[in-house]
Short mmCIF file of C-alpha atoms in Angstrom, two decimals:
data_model
loop_
_atom_site.label_atom_id
_atom_site.label_comp_id
_atom_site.label_asym_id
_atom_site.label_seq_id
_atom_site.Cartn_x
_atom_site.Cartn_y
_atom_site.Cartn_z
CA MET U 1 0.35 -3.80 -19.54
CA LYS U 2 -2.28 -1.11 -19.98
CA SER U 3 -2.37 2.55 -19.00
CA ILE U 4 -5.09 5.11 -18.56
CA GLU U 5 -5.17 8.90 -17.44
CA ALA U 6 -6.51 8.98 -13.91
CA GLY U 7 -6.53 12.19 -12.01
CA CYS U 8 -2.95 13.66 -12.32
CA LEU U 9 -1.36 10.46 -13.36
CA GLU U 10 -1.03 8.30 -16.31
CA VAL U 11 -1.44 4.99 -14.39
CA HIS U 12 0.03 1.84 -15.85
CA TYR U 13 -1.49 -1.47 -14.69
CA HIS U 14 -1.76 -5.12 -15.30
CA GLU U 15 -5.29 -6.55 -16.10
CA THR U 16 -6.17 -10.16 -16.06
CA GLY U 17 -9.52 -12.09 -16.14
CA PRO U 18 -12.72 -11.47 -18.02
CA GLU U 19 -13.96 -7.76 -18.47
CA THR U 20 -17.31 -8.93 -17.23
CA GLY U 21 -15.96 -10.38 -13.95
CA ASP U 22 -16.36 -8.71 -10.61
CA PRO U 23 -13.53 -6.19 -10.36
CA VAL U 24 -10.74 -6.57 -7.87
CA ILE U 25 -8.09 -3.93 -7.55
CA LEU U 26 -4.82 -5.00 -5.81
CA LEU U 27 -2.47 -2.25 -4.56
CA HIS U 28 1.17 -2.94 -3.63
CA GLY U 29 3.30 -1.20 -1.07
CA PHE U 30 6.74 0.32 -0.42
CA PRO U 31 9.18 -0.90 -1.54
CA TYR U 32 7.60 -3.37 -3.88
CA ASP U 33 5.40 -3.17 -7.22
CA ALA U 34 2.63 -4.82 -9.15
CA HIS U 35 4.54 -8.04 -9.36
CA ALA U 36 3.66 -8.73 -5.75
CA TYR U 37 0.23 -9.83 -7.03
CA ASP U 38 1.26 -11.99 -10.03
CA ALA U 39 0.03 -15.39 -8.33
CA VAL U 40 -2.86 -13.73 -6.73
CA SER U 41 -4.25 -12.08 -9.82
CA ALA U 42 -3.61 -15.35 -11.98
CA ASP U 43 -5.60 -17.47 -9.43
CA LEU U 44 -8.47 -14.87 -9.13
CA ALA U 45 -8.66 -14.36 -12.86
CA ALA U 46 -8.98 -18.05 -13.48
CA ARG U 47 -11.96 -17.95 -11.01
CA GLY U 48 -13.65 -15.28 -13.17
CA PHE U 49 -12.74 -12.03 -11.47
CA ARG U 50 -11.30 -9.04 -13.30
CA CYS U 51 -8.17 -8.16 -11.63
CA LEU U 52 -6.52 -4.83 -11.97
CA VAL U 53 -3.03 -4.17 -10.46
CA PRO U 54 -1.85 -0.64 -10.87
CA TYR U 55 1.71 0.69 -10.37
CA LEU U 56 1.48 3.40 -7.58
CA ARG U 57 2.63 7.00 -8.08
CA GLY U 58 6.43 7.03 -8.23
CA TYR U 59 6.56 3.31 -9.16
CA GLY U 60 7.36 1.59 -12.50
CA PRO U 61 5.98 3.17 -15.72
CA THR U 62 3.31 5.30 -13.87
CA ARG U 63 3.94 8.97 -14.68
CA PHE U 64 2.57 12.40 -13.72
CA LEU U 65 0.65 14.18 -16.45
CA SER U 66 2.29 17.53 -15.46
CA SER U 67 5.73 18.65 -14.41
CA ALA U 68 4.03 21.14 -12.17
CA THR U 69 2.30 18.58 -9.97
CA MET U 70 3.72 18.38 -6.48
CA ARG U 71 5.29 14.90 -6.05
CA SER U 72 3.43 14.19 -2.94
CA GLY U 73 3.47 10.92 -1.17
CA GLN U 74 0.83 11.80 1.54
CA GLN U 75 -1.98 9.29 2.36
CA ALA U 76 -4.70 11.46 0.87
CA ALA U 77 -2.75 11.47 -2.44
CA LEU U 78 -2.72 7.64 -2.61
CA GLY U 79 -6.51 7.49 -1.74
CA ALA U 80 -7.24 10.00 -4.34
CA ASP U 81 -5.29 8.17 -7.04
CA LEU U 82 -7.29 5.02 -6.41
CA LEU U 83 -10.65 6.72 -6.64
CA ALA U 84 -9.47 8.47 -9.81
CA PHE U 85 -8.38 5.10 -11.27
CA MET U 86 -11.82 3.60 -10.48
CA ASP U 87 -13.54 6.59 -12.01
CA ALA U 88 -11.41 6.48 -15.11
CA LEU U 89 -12.22 2.85 -15.64
CA ALA U 90 -15.91 3.47 -14.87
CA ILE U 91 -15.76 0.93 -11.88
CA ARG U 92 -18.71 1.78 -9.71
CA SER U 93 -17.52 -0.60 -7.01
CA ALA U 94 -14.96 -3.24 -6.56
CA PHE U 95 -13.28 -5.46 -4.07
CA LEU U 96 -9.94 -3.95 -2.81
CA GLY U 97 -6.77 -5.55 -1.58
CA GLY U 98 -3.58 -3.95 -0.48
CA TYR U 99 -0.79 -3.86 1.91
CA ASP U 100 1.61 -0.94 3.07
CA TRP U 101 0.97 2.08 1.05
CA GLY U 102 -1.41 0.19 -1.11
CA GLY U 103 -3.31 -0.99 1.95
CA ARG U 104 -3.61 2.62 3.11
CA ALA U 105 -5.12 3.73 -0.16
CA ALA U 106 -7.53 0.94 -0.03
CA CYS U 107 -8.47 1.75 3.52
CA ILE U 108 -9.10 5.32 2.76
CA VAL U 109 -11.45 4.72 -0.11
CA ALA U 110 -13.25 2.13 2.05
CA ALA U 111 -13.67 4.63 4.86
CA LEU U 112 -14.62 7.71 2.92
CA TRP U 113 -16.40 6.21 -0.07
CA PRO U 114 -17.80 2.94 1.15
CA GLU U 115 -20.19 2.73 -1.65
CA ARG U 116 -17.36 2.21 -3.95
CA VAL U 117 -16.08 -0.83 -2.12
CA ARG U 118 -17.65 -4.25 -1.96
CA GLY U 119 -15.06 -5.83 0.41
CA LEU U 120 -11.59 -5.10 1.74
CA VAL U 121 -8.53 -7.36 2.24
CA SER U 122 -6.04 -5.25 4.33
CA CYS U 123 -2.63 -6.70 5.10
CA GLY U 124 -0.25 -5.74 7.83
CA GLN U 125 -1.75 -2.83 9.55
CA GLY U 126 -5.50 -3.59 9.27
CA TYR U 127 -6.55 -0.03 9.95
CA ASN U 128 -4.00 1.68 7.75
CA ILE U 129 -5.10 5.28 7.99
CA GLN U 130 -2.37 7.51 9.60
CA ASP U 131 -3.13 9.54 12.67
CA ILE U 132 -0.71 12.38 11.79
CA ALA U 133 -1.79 14.76 14.57
CA ASN U 134 -0.45 12.04 17.11
CA ALA U 135 2.52 11.02 15.12
CA TRP U 136 4.88 12.72 17.53
CA ARG U 137 4.03 10.26 20.33
CA PRO U 138 6.90 7.81 20.92
CA ALA U 139 6.30 4.08 20.58
CA PRO U 140 8.13 1.47 22.64
CA ALA U 141 11.84 1.22 21.95
CA VAL U 142 11.64 -2.18 20.08
CA GLU U 143 9.00 -0.62 17.73
CA GLU U 144 10.92 2.51 17.29
CA ALA U 145 13.86 0.48 16.23
CA ARG U 146 11.88 -1.11 13.44
CA TYR U 147 11.19 2.35 12.07
CA TRP U 148 14.87 3.30 11.43
CA TYR U 149 14.13 3.88 7.79
CA MET U 150 11.42 6.40 8.55
CA TYR U 151 13.99 8.46 10.51
CA TYR U 152 16.64 7.88 7.85
CA PHE U 153 14.36 9.47 5.25
CA GLN U 154 13.93 12.58 7.43
CA THR U 155 17.61 13.47 6.67
CA GLU U 156 19.60 14.75 3.76
CA ARG U 157 21.71 11.66 4.20
CA GLY U 158 18.62 9.54 3.68
CA ARG U 159 17.78 11.48 0.50
CA VAL U 160 21.24 10.83 -0.99
CA GLY U 161 21.33 7.32 0.14
CA LEU U 162 17.85 6.63 -1.33
CA THR U 163 19.02 8.22 -4.52
CA GLN U 164 22.22 6.49 -4.86
CA ASN U 165 21.71 3.17 -3.30
CA ARG U 166 18.04 2.55 -3.80
CA HIS U 167 18.31 -1.00 -4.99
CA ASP U 168 20.64 -2.00 -2.24
CA LEU U 169 18.46 -0.33 0.35
CA CYS U 170 15.10 -1.76 -0.94
CA ARG U 171 16.50 -5.28 -1.21
CA HIS U 172 17.81 -5.02 2.22
CA ILE U 173 14.39 -3.99 3.43
CA TRP U 174 12.85 -6.96 1.88
CA SER U 175 15.05 -9.32 3.70
CA LEU U 176 14.35 -7.47 7.16
CA TRP U 177 10.67 -7.33 6.73
CA SER U 178 10.12 -10.86 5.40
CA PRO U 179 12.83 -12.94 7.07
CA SER U 180 11.34 -16.22 6.26
CA TRP U 181 10.80 -15.48 2.39
CA ARG U 182 13.49 -16.98 0.24
CA PHE U 183 13.07 -14.83 -2.95
CA GLY U 184 15.79 -15.12 -5.51
CA ASP U 185 17.35 -12.84 -8.10
CA GLU U 186 14.58 -13.34 -10.59
CA THR U 187 11.95 -12.36 -8.21
CA TRP U 188 13.92 -9.35 -7.02
CA GLY U 189 14.84 -8.52 -10.80
CA ALA U 190 11.18 -8.38 -11.89
CA THR U 191 10.47 -5.57 -9.31
CA ALA U 192 13.71 -3.64 -9.05
CA PRO U 193 13.31 -1.47 -12.26
CA SER U 194 10.12 0.06 -10.70
CA PHE U 195 12.34 2.04 -8.22
CA ASP U 196 14.02 3.81 -11.18
CA ASN U 197 10.86 5.81 -11.77
CA PRO U 198 12.10 9.50 -11.78
CA ASP U 199 9.74 10.54 -9.13
CA PHE U 200 10.41 7.55 -6.75
CA VAL U 201 12.84 9.30 -4.35
CA GLU U 202 10.73 12.45 -3.90
CA ILE U 203 7.50 10.72 -3.34
CA VAL U 204 9.11 8.26 -0.82
CA LEU U 205 10.79 11.07 1.00
CA HIS U 206 7.67 13.13 1.03
CA SER U 207 5.57 10.16 2.31
CA TYR U 208 7.77 9.52 5.27
CA ARG U 209 8.21 13.25 6.14
CA HIS U 210 4.68 14.08 5.77
CA ARG U 211 3.27 11.31 8.08
CA PHE U 212 5.37 12.70 10.86
CA GLY U 213 3.99 16.29 10.27
CA GLY U 214 7.46 17.45 9.11
CA VAL U 215 6.45 18.97 5.84
CA SER U 216 3.23 20.34 4.16
CA GLY U 217 1.16 18.32 1.79
CA ASP U 218 -0.41 19.12 -1.46
CA LEU U 219 -3.12 21.68 -0.84
CA SER U 220 -5.50 19.97 -3.25
CA TYR U 221 -5.73 17.12 -0.84
CA ASP U 222 -6.39 19.18 2.24
CA ARG U 223 -10.20 18.21 2.37
CA ILE U 224 -9.29 14.62 2.32
CA GLU U 225 -6.70 14.93 5.00
CA ALA U 226 -9.27 16.74 7.27
CA LEU U 227 -11.50 13.85 6.87
CA LEU U 228 -8.76 11.40 7.81
CA ALA U 229 -7.70 13.30 10.70
CA ALA U 230 -10.95 12.25 12.39
CA GLN U 231 -9.86 8.59 12.03
CA PRO U 232 -13.11 7.49 10.33
CA ASN U 233 -14.28 3.88 10.73
CA ILE U 234 -14.54 1.58 7.88
CA ALA U 235 -17.79 0.30 7.27
CA VAL U 236 -17.40 -2.29 4.57
CA PRO U 237 -16.72 -6.13 5.02
CA CYS U 238 -13.02 -6.59 5.81
CA ILE U 239 -10.56 -9.29 6.46
CA VAL U 240 -7.06 -8.32 7.87
CA LEU U 241 -4.19 -10.61 7.04
CA GLN U 242 -1.13 -10.31 9.08
CA GLY U 243 2.11 -12.18 8.52
CA GLN U 244 3.40 -13.95 11.62
CA ASP U 245 7.03 -13.07 10.54
CA ASP U 246 6.42 -9.55 9.49
CA GLY U 247 9.57 -7.67 10.43
CA VAL U 248 8.07 -4.25 10.65
CA ASP U 249 4.47 -4.65 11.57
CA PRO U 250 4.44 -8.06 13.51
CA PRO U 251 0.96 -8.90 14.79
CA THR U 252 0.17 -8.35 18.39
CA ASP U 253 -1.94 -10.56 20.76
CA GLU U 254 -4.47 -7.91 21.16
CA ASP U 255 -6.31 -6.52 17.96
CA PHE U 256 -6.16 -2.85 18.38
CA ASP U 257 -7.68 -2.15 15.02
CA ARG U 258 -10.99 -4.11 15.52
CA LYS U 259 -12.64 -0.82 16.95
CA HIS U 260 -12.36 0.98 13.56
CA PHE U 261 -14.42 -1.53 11.66
CA ALA U 262 -18.24 -1.30 11.56
CA ASP U 263 -19.10 -4.19 9.29
CA PHE U 264 -18.09 -7.86 9.00
CA TYR U 265 -14.49 -8.18 10.28
CA GLU U 266 -12.01 -10.93 10.65
CA ARG U 267 -8.29 -11.05 11.47
CA ARG U 268 -6.25 -13.98 10.17
CA ILE U 269 -2.55 -14.47 11.24
CA ILE U 270 -0.74 -16.31 8.33
CA THR U 271 2.30 -18.36 9.68
CA GLY U 272 5.36 -18.32 7.48
CA ALA U 273 4.67 -14.99 5.86
CA GLY U 274 6.10 -11.50 6.42
CA HIS U 275 5.35 -8.07 5.34
CA ASN U 276 4.83 -8.66 1.56
CA LEU U 277 1.99 -10.98 2.23
CA PRO U 278 0.38 -11.27 -1.14
CA GLN U 279 3.59 -12.46 -2.85
CA GLU U 280 4.65 -14.67 0.18
CA ALA U 281 1.21 -16.28 0.80
CA PRO U 282 -0.84 -15.82 -2.32
CA THR U 283 -3.21 -18.81 -1.42
CA ALA U 284 -4.16 -17.17 1.96
CA PHE U 285 -4.83 -13.90 0.20
CA VAL U 286 -7.00 -15.48 -2.46
CA ALA U 287 -8.95 -17.38 0.34
CA ALA U 288 -9.62 -14.11 2.11
CA MET U 289 -10.90 -12.44 -1.07
CA LEU U 290 -13.07 -15.55 -1.89
CA THR U 291 -14.45 -15.33 1.47
CA LEU U 292 -15.65 -11.68 0.96
CA ALA U 293 -17.05 -12.42 -2.48
CA GLY U 294 -19.02 -15.49 -1.20
CA ALA U 295 -20.68 -13.20 1.39
CA GLN U 296 -22.23 -10.99 -1.17
#
């Protein structure tokens, strides 16, 4: 475990592989943590890559530097955190990989600062930048039902539930979103403490309330949010991985995200995997990253 001051955070992260290797930054989602990449980072490190796996804001040992900083979970904050992390480590450009919240951070940096990204592996939603202005538009009923947790977190009941029952709730989400993943107590136990971060609840609630336009964001991220509102294309090489068994973002027959990518692009559907794809199918994730690295 290492740590570094980056932007408004003291970011804690795992680093494996040679310092001289091509940097790969791997970003987890909700409700997971850096352990999602244990197998991926070990494999890539053995191949000579420098792997960095940070805990996102609100997770694990990562902490805010000031008590006065807004505990924002908005998408612009996640993107800004990643850029600040790269700057703090003097990483001019890197391969990025992520899913869920982490995939969103990676997509944002790839879209707005493409010169910092050599390649992107985006899991689940390939184009993972929120269109907040149109978040009010309803989806088909089957899709809305999968978003029950988002609506739950809009309520005071959801706040109290996440506060009091966070481990029960998050473990239930794991089972719903990855129905074919047979994880055990040891795997769960390695990650569960990350949800005891003192800012976890506030950041999760703000994330899901902000994306629906229900609450304001941190004013310091207004410029980034304005850029994201234009739904910018991603002009870096990208491979999208989607788990066939994903219980919240199942792949569709038509690839609706393809239009947002302006460089090399490929979508791969991974059988036997759900939402937490790097941990469930590390070999497929590594293969995608190697494809991008080999194209350099």
